[in-house]
Amino acid sequence: MSDKYQETSQNHEDILRKFDKESDYRVLSGFSAKIVAAIAIAFSVFHLYTAVCGVLDAMIQRSIHLSFGLCLIFLLYPARKEWPRNKVHPVDVVFAILGATAPMYIIIFYQDLVLRAGTVTTMDYVIGLIAILLVLEAARRVVGWPIVTIASLFILYALFGRQIPGQLAHRGIALPSLVGHLFYTTEGIFGIPIGVSSTFIFLFILFGAFLEKTGMGEFFIDLANAVAGWASGGPAKVAVLSSGLMGTVSGSSVANVVGTGSFTIPMMKRLGYKPEFAGAVEATASTGGQLMPPIMGAAAFLMSEFTQIPYVKIIGAAVIPALLYYFGAWTGIHLEAKRLGLKGLNKDELPKIKTILLERGHLMLPLVAIIYLLVKGFSPMKAALFAIISSIVASLLRKNTRISLADIINGLEQGARSALGVIAATACAGIIIGVVTQTGLGLKMGSTLVGLAKGNLLLTLFFTMITSIILGMGVPTTANYVITSTIAAPALLMMNVPVLAAHMFVFYFGIIADITPPVALAAFAGAGIAKANPLKTGLEASKLAIAAFLVPYIFVYSPSMLLIDVTAFGIIQIIITSIIGIIGVGSAVAGYLITDESFVERIIFFIGGILLVTPGLITDLAGLVLLILGYIMQQRKISKHVVKGSEN
């Protein structure tokens, strides 16, 4: 049994390494491991120090952050797949030294650089060019080719703007000037994304590492089992609940899939779900975790900085759409379970809610604390700092959750290692932003999309959705949002869509790329665990996530869903009609409500559901009439079957 467990565990690790570049790191031992651990712990201590004593000047804080990050990336992530994972290659040692020293050039010559005020010397140019190449290489190793390809295309666009025909053309930027802009200003690599990474995001990732040490992940899974394991299709609903809860502190869809899916997917298959559906359920639920406050895959902090909207308002606005997303997934799972006649698990097999809460309920205190502090007006940095402290204190309240000094030190190391993907992604995304600010590409792309839609808002939304999904394929959450908000959001802003609604719209569809074929990394990871067809799993996941394709349109047309200019009556009306509409659309996709649906019934339910999720009294009434009609048709069909059965 032990051998089988180890084999399964190894298989899941292989899947994680295959679909999540961030997890394909070296496992070192001996002196090399101690060196890496020392650097990682020093990295975390630096951030705790600045959280307590105050952040340094922007360029200095961000340079130190990038220096630590690049050094660790090159030590932990090999340049080639064939290189061994148990020792550091000499070439990577050279890269690590360069990665550590290139950003430090800014700190050493900080005064000179300030006095030169943008004038780039030959040495500045050489160091800057090396640093840009190092950032691209670090992103390739940790994040993957998609974001590196996009950033490289942007650099080429900046350099050869004169040769580009049409509206996107510009006068071109000389390489020294581009290097100076990208590396020696706060509009490129050291721009807002890495600025947020070097303050809020790192501390929240560190917070997540300490929560993991306390056993929060197991607590969420056990709690989800106790709440929903007994219901129809129980394990699938457990996947939705546990992944949603894990998503509050996690920053990776794929890591969520492997983490909770290794438990839920086998249970779903044993219950009777097809492998493709089981993998799709976990992928949909885990991807939704990136949309779930308070962290939202770290994008909430970036969104706050980009839009200049307070962080608390961002996470408040995200609550209702996220819950509707999960309600849509829950509906699809429930209807599939009813259609297949699947029961839940025996209650005797499940943990008791009371027991779980009594034994481990105190682990929730840090999450409660962080939300309370944010609502009270504390900065995200201070809130995260106190949350880290509270997670350690909370673990000490009971013997079975108590963490040791070794766990705390290990948490400091794991937190730094977990931040490396975000560092590489935000630094690389800074290159994209730097090109956009120098060339005005964002406005040009926005004008192109609006022109293509001929000023029609619905068509503009559709084209922006497609653009966001394409840009989001294979890109982690933080970089995903940076890219989509820079390239796609301007089109919506030109159509007078509220800033928050525009940014949330592109964010949603960038995230949904994780379960949208052909590059559906979360769905493919779920398929790997379920031993299912990846493409079919991606299609099933897209069907389950139907709410994610509808909700963003709702909050653009009715921003009150994001708590913008909201009234109590208005928000209640939108929530009720959206819930009923999602049930209608979900039943049409599943082909089942109270019995199997005919093609005509599915069309009726789909149109009725769409009308209900579209704001407006007339559309709501029309949608309600159609859903009632569809329900009556289903009831009559059941009655006919009952009559025929009694006659036989």
mmCIF file of N, CA, C and O in Angstrom, residues 11-101:
data_model
loop_
_atom_site.group_PDB
_atom_site.id
_atom_site.type_symbol
_atom_site.label_atom_id
_atom_site.label_comp_id
_atom_site.label_asym_id
_atom_site.label_seq_id
_atom_site.Cartn_x
_atom_site.Cartn_y
_atom_site.Cartn_z
ATOM 1 N N ASN A 11 3.651 10.366 -9.349
ATOM 2 C CA ASN A 11 2.931 10.663 -10.593
ATOM 3 C C ASN A 11 2.350 12.068 -10.563
ATOM 4 O O ASN A 11 2.430 12.817 -11.535
ATOM 5 N N HIS A 12 1.786 12.440 -9.419
ATOM 6 C CA HIS A 12 1.198 13.772 -9.281
ATOM 7 C C HIS A 12 2.278 14.860 -9.322
ATOM 8 O O HIS A 12 2.053 15.936 -9.883
ATOM 9 N N GLU A 13 3.430 14.575 -8.734
ATOM 10 C CA GLU A 13 4.543 15.531 -8.804
ATOM 11 C C GLU A 13 5.022 15.706 -10.242
ATOM 12 O O GLU A 13 5.336 16.820 -10.671
ATOM 13 N N ASP A 14 5.044 14.608 -10.988
ATOM 14 C CA ASP A 14 5.448 14.681 -12.393
ATOM 15 C C ASP A 14 4.468 15.526 -13.200
ATOM 16 O O ASP A 14 4.868 16.302 -14.078
ATOM 17 N N ILE A 15 3.169 15.359 -12.907
ATOM 18 C CA ILE A 15 2.138 16.152 -13.588
ATOM 19 C C ILE A 15 2.318 17.636 -13.272
ATOM 20 O O ILE A 15 2.239 18.495 -14.152
ATOM 21 N N LEU A 16 2.584 17.920 -11.997
ATOM 22 C CA LEU A 16 2.778 19.309 -11.590
ATOM 23 C C LEU A 16 3.989 19.916 -12.295
ATOM 24 O O LEU A 16 3.943 21.050 -12.791
ATOM 25 N N ARG A 17 5.078 19.171 -12.379
ATOM 26 C CA ARG A 17 6.277 19.657 -13.057
ATOM 27 C C ARG A 17 6.023 19.875 -14.546
ATOM 28 O O ARG A 17 6.579 20.796 -15.154
ATOM 29 N N LYS A 18 5.186 19.015 -15.141
ATOM 30 C CA LYS A 18 4.919 19.103 -16.574
ATOM 31 C C LYS A 18 4.099 20.341 -16.921
ATOM 32 O O LYS A 18 4.386 21.039 -17.895
ATOM 33 N N PHE A 19 3.072 20.630 -16.115
ATOM 34 C CA PHE A 19 2.154 21.709 -16.465
ATOM 35 C C PHE A 19 2.403 23.006 -15.697
ATOM 36 O O PHE A 19 1.839 24.042 -16.039
ATOM 37 N N ASP A 20 3.209 22.945 -14.656
ATOM 38 C CA ASP A 20 3.503 24.140 -13.864
ATOM 39 C C ASP A 20 5.016 24.319 -13.804
ATOM 40 O O ASP A 20 5.700 23.674 -13.013
ATOM 41 N N LYS A 21 5.545 25.190 -14.648
ATOM 42 C CA LYS A 21 6.996 25.403 -14.724
ATOM 43 C C LYS A 21 7.584 25.760 -13.358
ATOM 44 O O LYS A 21 8.717 25.409 -13.050
ATOM 45 N N GLU A 22 6.784 26.435 -12.559
ATOM 46 C CA GLU A 22 7.254 26.882 -11.250
ATOM 47 C C GLU A 22 7.621 25.718 -10.341
ATOM 48 O O GLU A 22 8.412 25.864 -9.410
ATOM 49 N N SER A 23 7.027 24.561 -10.601
ATOM 50 C CA SER A 23 7.262 23.390 -9.754
ATOM 51 C C SER A 23 8.397 22.506 -10.258
ATOM 52 O O SER A 23 8.751 21.522 -9.614
ATOM 53 N N ASP A 24 8.979 22.858 -11.389
ATOM 54 C CA ASP A 24 10.046 22.036 -11.978
ATOM 55 C C ASP A 24 11.413 22.542 -11.524
ATOM 56 O O ASP A 24 12.241 22.978 -12.316
ATOM 57 N N TYR A 25 11.636 22.500 -10.218
ATOM 58 C CA TYR A 25 12.870 23.047 -9.657
ATOM 59 C C TYR A 25 13.820 21.930 -9.212
ATOM 60 O O TYR A 25 13.449 20.759 -9.128
ATOM 61 N N ARG A 26 15.043 22.323 -8.916
ATOM 62 C CA ARG A 26 16.029 21.372 -8.419
ATOM 63 C C ARG A 26 15.714 20.979 -6.969
ATOM 64 O O ARG A 26 15.242 21.807 -6.185
ATOM 65 N N VAL A 27 16.009 19.740 -6.629
ATOM 66 C CA VAL A 27 15.920 19.283 -5.239
ATOM 67 C C VAL A 27 17.360 19.030 -4.785
ATOM 68 O O VAL A 27 17.963 18.004 -5.105
ATOM 69 N N LEU A 28 17.896 19.979 -4.068
ATOM 70 C CA LEU A 28 19.322 19.945 -3.708
ATOM 71 C C LEU A 28 19.534 19.331 -2.329
ATOM 72 O O LEU A 28 18.597 19.232 -1.518
ATOM 73 N N SER A 29 20.759 18.954 -2.068
ATOM 74 C CA SER A 29 21.126 18.442 -0.747
ATOM 75 C C SER A 29 22.530 18.943 -0.407
ATOM 76 O O SER A 29 23.234 19.489 -1.258
ATOM 77 N N GLY A 30 22.902 18.744 0.852
ATOM 78 C CA GLY A 30 24.251 19.122 1.273
ATOM 79 C C GLY A 30 24.494 20.618 1.277
ATOM 80 O O GLY A 30 23.605 21.415 1.581
ATOM 81 N N PHE A 31 25.703 21.014 0.888
ATOM 82 C CA PHE A 31 26.132 22.412 0.962
ATOM 83 C C PHE A 31 25.295 23.307 0.052
ATOM 84 O O PHE A 31 24.923 24.425 0.437
ATOM 85 N N SER A 32 24.978 22.823 -1.161
ATOM 86 C CA SER A 32 24.177 23.618 -2.110
ATOM 87 C C SER A 32 22.811 23.956 -1.524
ATOM 88 O O SER A 32 22.329 25.088 -1.639
ATOM 89 N N ALA A 33 22.196 22.977 -0.885
ATOM 90 C CA ALA A 33 20.875 23.194 -0.278
ATOM 91 C C ALA A 33 20.952 24.238 0.831
ATOM 92 O O ALA A 33 20.052 25.083 0.979
ATOM 93 N N LYS A 34 22.038 24.191 1.614
ATOM 94 C CA LYS A 34 22.197 25.160 2.707
ATOM 95 C C LYS A 34 22.401 26.576 2.177
ATOM 96 O O LYS A 34 21.867 27.546 2.746
ATOM 97 N N ILE A 35 23.154 26.704 1.089
ATOM 98 C CA ILE A 35 23.374 28.024 0.478
ATOM 99 C C ILE A 35 22.056 28.602 -0.018
ATOM 100 O O ILE A 35 21.716 29.765 0.254
ATOM 101 N N VAL A 36 21.290 27.775 -0.740
ATOM 102 C CA VAL A 36 19.994 28.230 -1.268
ATOM 103 C C VAL A 36 19.051 28.595 -0.120
ATOM 104 O O VAL A 36 18.374 29.628 -0.164
ATOM 105 N N ALA A 37 19.020 27.743 0.909
ATOM 106 C CA ALA A 37 18.152 28.015 2.060
ATOM 107 C C ALA A 37 18.540 29.331 2.733
ATOM 108 O O ALA A 37 17.665 30.138 3.096
ATOM 109 N N ALA A 38 19.835 29.568 2.888
ATOM 110 C CA ALA A 38 20.309 30.803 3.536
ATOM 111 C C ALA A 38 19.895 32.037 2.734
ATOM 112 O O ALA A 38 19.441 33.044 3.309
ATOM 113 N N ILE A 39 20.046 31.962 1.408
ATOM 114 C CA ILE A 39 19.656 33.100 0.553
ATOM 115 C C ILE A 39 18.154 33.330 0.643
ATOM 116 O O ILE A 39 17.692 34.477 0.769
ATOM 117 N N ALA A 40 17.373 32.237 0.580
ATOM 118 C CA ALA A 40 15.908 32.354 0.626
ATOM 119 C C ALA A 40 15.438 32.924 1.961
ATOM 120 O O ALA A 40 14.547 33.788 2.012
ATOM 121 N N ILE A 41 16.018 32.451 3.054
ATOM 122 C CA ILE A 41 15.635 32.950 4.383
ATOM 123 C C ILE A 41 16.004 34.429 4.519
ATOM 124 O O ILE A 41 15.216 35.235 5.041
ATOM 125 N N ALA A 42 17.200 34.796 4.038
ATOM 126 C CA ALA A 42 17.615 36.210 4.067
ATOM 127 C C ALA A 42 16.647 37.071 3.251
ATOM 128 O O ALA A 42 16.321 38.204 3.639
ATOM 129 N N PHE A 43 16.170 36.531 2.130
ATOM 130 C CA PHE A 43 15.199 37.223 1.278
ATOM 131 C C PHE A 43 13.926 37.527 2.067
ATOM 132 O O PHE A 43 13.417 38.657 2.071
ATOM 133 N N SER A 44 13.400 36.516 2.757
ATOM 134 C CA SER A 44 12.172 36.701 3.542
ATOM 135 C C SER A 44 12.386 37.658 4.702
ATOM 136 O O SER A 44 11.532 38.506 4.998
ATOM 137 N N VAL A 45 13.541 37.532 5.350
ATOM 138 C CA VAL A 45 13.846 38.422 6.483
ATOM 139 C C VAL A 45 13.930 39.876 6.012
ATOM 140 O O VAL A 45 13.456 40.792 6.703
ATOM 141 N N PHE A 46 14.511 40.094 4.830
ATOM 142 C CA PHE A 46 14.576 41.451 4.269
ATOM 143 C C PHE A 46 13.175 42.039 4.126
ATOM 144 O O PHE A 46 12.929 43.199 4.494
ATOM 145 N N HIS A 47 12.237 41.244 3.617
ATOM 146 C CA HIS A 47 10.879 41.755 3.420
ATOM 147 C C HIS A 47 10.145 41.962 4.742
ATOM 148 O O HIS A 47 9.363 42.919 4.875
ATOM 149 N N LEU A 48 10.391 41.105 5.699
ATOM 150 C CA LEU A 48 9.794 41.317 7.019
ATOM 151 C C LEU A 48 10.363 42.587 7.651
ATOM 152 O O LEU A 48 9.632 43.360 8.293
ATOM 153 N N TYR A 49 11.655 42.828 7.466
ATOM 154 C CA TYR A 49 12.303 44.040 7.995
ATOM 155 C C TYR A 49 11.676 45.300 7.392
ATOM 156 O O TYR A 49 11.346 46.248 8.117
ATOM 157 N N THR A 50 11.508 45.307 6.060
ATOM 158 C CA THR A 50 10.938 46.510 5.427
ATOM 159 C C THR A 50 9.459 46.672 5.772
ATOM 160 O O THR A 50 8.947 47.792 5.795
ATOM 161 N N ALA A 51 8.772 45.555 6.052
ATOM 162 C CA ALA A 51 7.372 45.652 6.467
ATOM 163 C C ALA A 51 7.253 46.289 7.843
ATOM 164 O O ALA A 51 6.323 47.049 8.117
ATOM 165 N N VAL A 52 8.227 45.999 8.700
ATOM 166 C CA VAL A 52 8.217 46.550 10.067
ATOM 167 C C VAL A 52 8.765 47.976 10.085
ATOM 168 O O VAL A 52 8.172 48.886 10.680
ATOM 169 N N CYS A 53 9.884 48.193 9.414
ATOM 170 C CA CYS A 53 10.602 49.472 9.523
ATOM 171 C C CYS A 53 10.298 50.460 8.402
ATOM 172 O O CYS A 53 10.712 51.614 8.468
ATOM 173 N N GLY A 54 9.619 50.013 7.369
ATOM 174 C CA GLY A 54 9.290 50.911 6.263
ATOM 175 C C GLY A 54 10.004 50.516 4.980
ATOM 176 O O GLY A 54 11.156 50.071 5.010
ATOM 177 N N VAL A 55 9.317 50.707 3.872
ATOM 178 C CA VAL A 55 9.854 50.346 2.558
ATOM 179 C C VAL A 55 10.950 51.334 2.159
ATOM 180 O O VAL A 55 10.858 52.528 2.441
ATOM 181 N N LEU A 56 11.985 50.835 1.494
ATOM 182 C CA LEU A 56 13.078 51.682 1.015
ATOM 183 C C LEU A 56 12.631 52.467 -0.222
ATOM 184 O O LEU A 56 11.514 52.278 -0.722
ATOM 185 N N ASP A 57 13.503 53.353 -0.727
ATOM 186 C CA ASP A 57 13.196 54.056 -1.977
ATOM 187 C C ASP A 57 12.819 53.036 -3.049
ATOM 188 O O ASP A 57 13.385 51.940 -3.104
ATOM 189 N N ALA A 58 11.891 53.417 -3.910
ATOM 190 C CA ALA A 58 11.304 52.466 -4.864
ATOM 191 C C ALA A 58 12.347 51.662 -5.633
ATOM 192 O O ALA A 58 12.310 50.428 -5.657
ATOM 193 N N MET A 59 13.316 52.357 -6.272
ATOM 194 C CA MET A 59 14.294 51.653 -7.092
ATOM 195 C C MET A 59 15.182 50.732 -6.258
ATOM 196 O O MET A 59 15.557 49.645 -6.694
ATOM 197 N N ILE A 60 15.500 51.156 -5.035
ATOM 198 C CA ILE A 60 16.359 50.332 -4.174
ATOM 199 C C ILE A 60 15.607 49.094 -3.697
ATOM 200 O O ILE A 60 16.117 47.970 -3.764
ATOM 201 N N GLN A 61 14.380 49.296 -3.204
ATOM 202 C CA GLN A 61 13.560 48.164 -2.743
ATOM 203 C C GLN A 61 13.377 47.141 -3.864
ATOM 204 O O GLN A 61 13.552 45.934 -3.671
ATOM 205 N N ARG A 62 13.042 47.624 -5.044
ATOM 206 C CA ARG A 62 12.758 46.730 -6.166
ATOM 207 C C ARG A 62 14.028 46.068 -6.696
ATOM 208 O O ARG A 62 13.989 44.911 -7.132
ATOM 209 N N SER A 63 15.143 46.784 -6.657
ATOM 210 C CA SER A 63 16.414 46.209 -7.123
ATOM 211 C C SER A 63 16.861 45.065 -6.220
ATOM 212 O O SER A 63 17.301 44.012 -6.703
ATOM 213 N N ILE A 64 16.765 45.266 -4.908
ATOM 214 C CA ILE A 64 17.134 44.196 -3.969
ATOM 215 C C ILE A 64 16.217 42.993 -4.172
ATOM 216 O O ILE A 64 16.662 41.839 -4.183
ATOM 217 N N HIS A 65 14.934 43.270 -4.336
ATOM 218 C CA HIS A 65 13.934 42.215 -4.566
ATOM 219 C C HIS A 65 14.283 41.401 -5.812
ATOM 220 O O HIS A 65 14.309 40.160 -5.778
ATOM 221 N N LEU A 66 14.601 42.084 -6.896
ATOM 222 C CA LEU A 66 14.941 41.397 -8.152
ATOM 223 C C LEU A 66 16.281 40.668 -8.028
ATOM 224 O O LEU A 66 16.449 39.562 -8.571
ATOM 225 N N SER A 67 17.226 41.256 -7.322
ATOM 226 C CA SER A 67 18.540 40.639 -7.143
ATOM 227 C C SER A 67 18.415 39.290 -6.438
ATOM 228 O O SER A 67 18.956 38.273 -6.897
ATOM 229 N N PHE A 68 17.697 39.269 -5.326
ATOM 230 C CA PHE A 68 17.449 38.010 -4.621
ATOM 231 C C PHE A 68 16.724 37.019 -5.540
ATOM 232 O O PHE A 68 17.077 35.840 -5.613
ATOM 233 N N GLY A 69 15.692 37.518 -6.208
ATOM 234 C CA GLY A 69 14.863 36.652 -7.040
ATOM 235 C C GLY A 69 15.636 35.995 -8.166
ATOM 236 O O GLY A 69 15.561 34.776 -8.365
ATOM 237 N N LEU A 70 16.404 36.786 -8.926
ATOM 238 C CA LEU A 70 17.161 36.227 -10.045
ATOM 239 C C LEU A 70 18.213 35.234 -9.563
ATOM 240 O O LEU A 70 18.412 34.173 -10.173
ATOM 241 N N CYS A 71 18.874 35.553 -8.476
ATOM 242 C CA CYS A 71 19.892 34.657 -7.930
ATOM 243 C C CYS A 71 19.288 33.291 -7.595
ATOM 244 O O CYS A 71 19.814 32.247 -7.991
ATOM 245 N N LEU A 72 18.156 33.286 -6.892
ATOM 246 C CA LEU A 72 17.517 32.027 -6.502
ATOM 247 C C LEU A 72 16.966 31.269 -7.712
ATOM 248 O O LEU A 72 17.041 30.035 -7.773
ATOM 249 N N ILE A 73 16.424 32.002 -8.674
ATOM 250 C CA ILE A 73 15.871 31.351 -9.865
ATOM 251 C C ILE A 73 16.950 30.565 -10.602
ATOM 252 O O ILE A 73 16.756 29.399 -10.966
ATOM 253 N N PHE A 74 18.095 31.186 -10.818
ATOM 254 C CA PHE A 74 19.154 30.507 -11.577
ATOM 255 C C PHE A 74 19.794 29.364 -10.787
ATOM 256 O O PHE A 74 20.319 28.419 -11.379
ATOM 257 N N LEU A 75 19.731 29.419 -9.457
ATOM 258 C CA LEU A 75 20.239 28.314 -8.652
ATOM 259 C C LEU A 75 19.266 27.137 -8.603
ATOM 260 O O LEU A 75 19.678 25.975 -8.528
ATOM 261 N N LEU A 76 17.964 27.454 -8.651
ATOM 262 C CA LEU A 76 16.956 26.412 -8.465
ATOM 263 C C LEU A 76 16.380 25.849 -9.765
ATOM 264 O O LEU A 76 15.888 24.719 -9.786
ATOM 265 N N TYR A 77 16.423 26.626 -10.844
ATOM 266 C CA TYR A 77 15.791 26.190 -12.088
ATOM 267 C C TYR A 77 16.852 26.019 -13.176
ATOM 268 O O TYR A 77 17.481 27.000 -13.586
ATOM 269 N N PRO A 78 17.079 24.786 -13.643
ATOM 270 C CA PRO A 78 18.123 24.544 -14.651
ATOM 271 C C PRO A 78 17.771 25.155 -15.997
ATOM 272 O O PRO A 78 16.600 25.303 -16.350
ATOM 273 N N ALA A 79 18.806 25.479 -16.757
ATOM 274 C CA ALA A 79 18.608 26.085 -18.074
ATOM 275 C C ALA A 79 18.043 25.081 -19.067
ATOM 276 O O ALA A 79 17.291 25.447 -19.968
ATOM 277 N N ARG A 80 18.402 23.811 -18.901
ATOM 278 C CA ARG A 80 17.972 22.775 -19.842
ATOM 279 C C ARG A 80 17.288 21.636 -19.090
ATOM 280 O O ARG A 80 17.641 21.326 -17.950
ATOM 281 N N LYS A 81 16.303 21.018 -19.744
ATOM 282 C CA LYS A 81 15.575 19.917 -19.122
ATOM 283 C C LYS A 81 16.478 18.736 -18.804
ATOM 284 O O LYS A 81 16.257 18.004 -17.840
ATOM 285 N N GLU A 82 17.513 18.542 -19.639
ATOM 286 C CA GLU A 82 18.371 17.375 -19.474
ATOM 287 C C GLU A 82 19.314 17.500 -18.277
ATOM 288 O O GLU A 82 19.861 16.503 -17.811
ATOM 289 N N TRP A 83 19.522 18.713 -17.797
ATOM 290 C CA TRP A 83 20.470 18.898 -16.696
ATOM 291 C C TRP A 83 19.923 18.283 -15.412
ATOM 292 O O TRP A 83 18.708 18.310 -15.177
ATOM 293 N N PRO A 84 20.781 17.736 -14.569
ATOM 294 C CA PRO A 84 20.319 17.058 -13.350
ATOM 295 C C PRO A 84 19.599 18.011 -12.392
ATOM 296 O O PRO A 84 19.883 19.212 -12.376
ATOM 297 N N ARG A 85 18.686 17.430 -11.600
ATOM 298 C CA ARG A 85 17.907 18.223 -10.649
ATOM 299 C C ARG A 85 18.462 18.132 -9.228
ATOM 300 O O ARG A 85 17.874 18.691 -8.313
ATOM 301 N N ASN A 86 19.574 17.414 -9.065
ATOM 302 C CA ASN A 86 20.119 17.247 -7.704
ATOM 303 C C ASN A 86 21.400 18.034 -7.456
ATOM 304 O O ASN A 86 22.013 17.928 -6.396
ATOM 305 N N LYS A 87 21.841 18.810 -8.472
ATOM 306 C CA LYS A 87 23.015 19.662 -8.262
ATOM 307 C C LYS A 87 22.948 20.861 -9.203
ATOM 308 O O LYS A 87 22.255 20.826 -10.225
ATOM 309 N N VAL A 88 23.679 21.922 -8.837
ATOM 310 C CA VAL A 88 23.670 23.162 -9.623
ATOM 311 C C VAL A 88 24.743 23.085 -10.693
ATOM 312 O O VAL A 88 25.918 22.812 -10.396
ATOM 313 N N HIS A 89 24.360 23.326 -11.927
ATOM 314 C CA HIS A 89 25.307 23.326 -13.041
ATOM 315 C C HIS A 89 26.197 24.566 -12.948
ATOM 316 O O HIS A 89 25.733 25.653 -12.583
ATOM 317 N N PRO A 90 27.492 24.451 -13.267
ATOM 318 C CA PRO A 90 28.400 25.616 -13.199
ATOM 319 C C PRO A 90 27.912 26.820 -14.006
ATOM 320 O O PRO A 90 28.109 27.973 -13.589
ATOM 321 N N VAL A 91 27.293 26.561 -15.150
ATOM 322 C CA VAL A 91 26.754 27.670 -15.959
ATOM 323 C C VAL A 91 25.706 28.448 -15.171
ATOM 324 O O VAL A 91 25.653 29.690 -15.221
ATOM 325 N N ASP A 92 24.862 27.726 -14.413
ATOM 326 C CA ASP A 92 23.816 28.392 -13.632
ATOM 327 C C ASP A 92 24.389 29.159 -12.448
ATOM 328 O O ASP A 92 23.778 30.126 -11.977
ATOM 329 N N VAL A 93 25.545 28.731 -11.950
ATOM 330 C CA VAL A 93 26.216 29.499 -10.896
ATOM 331 C C VAL A 93 26.623 30.867 -11.448
ATOM 332 O O VAL A 93 26.445 31.905 -10.781
ATOM 333 N N VAL A 94 27.139 30.867 -12.676
ATOM 334 C CA VAL A 94 27.513 32.137 -13.330
ATOM 335 C C VAL A 94 26.282 33.013 -13.515
ATOM 336 O O VAL A 94 26.296 34.220 -13.234
ATOM 337 N N PHE A 95 25.195 32.394 -13.998
ATOM 338 C CA PHE A 95 23.947 33.139 -14.177
ATOM 339 C C PHE A 95 23.455 33.715 -12.846
ATOM 340 O O PHE A 95 22.972 34.845 -12.786
ATOM 341 N N ALA A 96 23.567 32.921 -11.775
ATOM 342 C CA ALA A 96 23.108 33.372 -10.457
ATOM 343 C C ALA A 96 23.912 34.583 -9.985
ATOM 344 O O ALA A 96 23.355 35.545 -9.433
ATOM 345 N N ILE A 97 25.214 34.556 -10.213
ATOM 346 C CA ILE A 97 26.072 35.688 -9.824
ATOM 347 C C ILE A 97 25.708 36.933 -10.632
ATOM 348 O O ILE A 97 25.577 38.038 -10.085
ATOM 349 N N LEU A 98 25.528 36.750 -11.944
ATOM 350 C CA LEU A 98 25.112 37.883 -12.795
ATOM 351 C C LEU A 98 23.744 38.406 -12.377
ATOM 352 O O LEU A 98 23.508 39.618 -12.310
ATOM 353 N N GLY A 99 22.820 37.469 -12.093
ATOM 354 C CA GLY A 99 21.474 37.862 -11.684
ATOM 355 C C GLY A 99 21.460 38.654 -10.396
ATOM 356 O O GLY A 99 20.658 39.574 -10.221
ATOM 357 N N ALA A 100 22.358 38.293 -9.483
ATOM 358 C CA ALA A 100 22.436 39.010 -8.206
ATOM 359 C C ALA A 100 23.090 40.375 -8.356
ATOM 360 O O ALA A 100 22.699 41.342 -7.688
ATOM 361 N N THR A 101 24.095 40.470 -9.235
ATOM 362 C CA THR A 101 24.880 41.708 -9.320
ATOM 363 C C THR A 101 24.282 42.761 -10.259
ATOM 364 O O THR A 101 24.439 43.962 -10.009
#
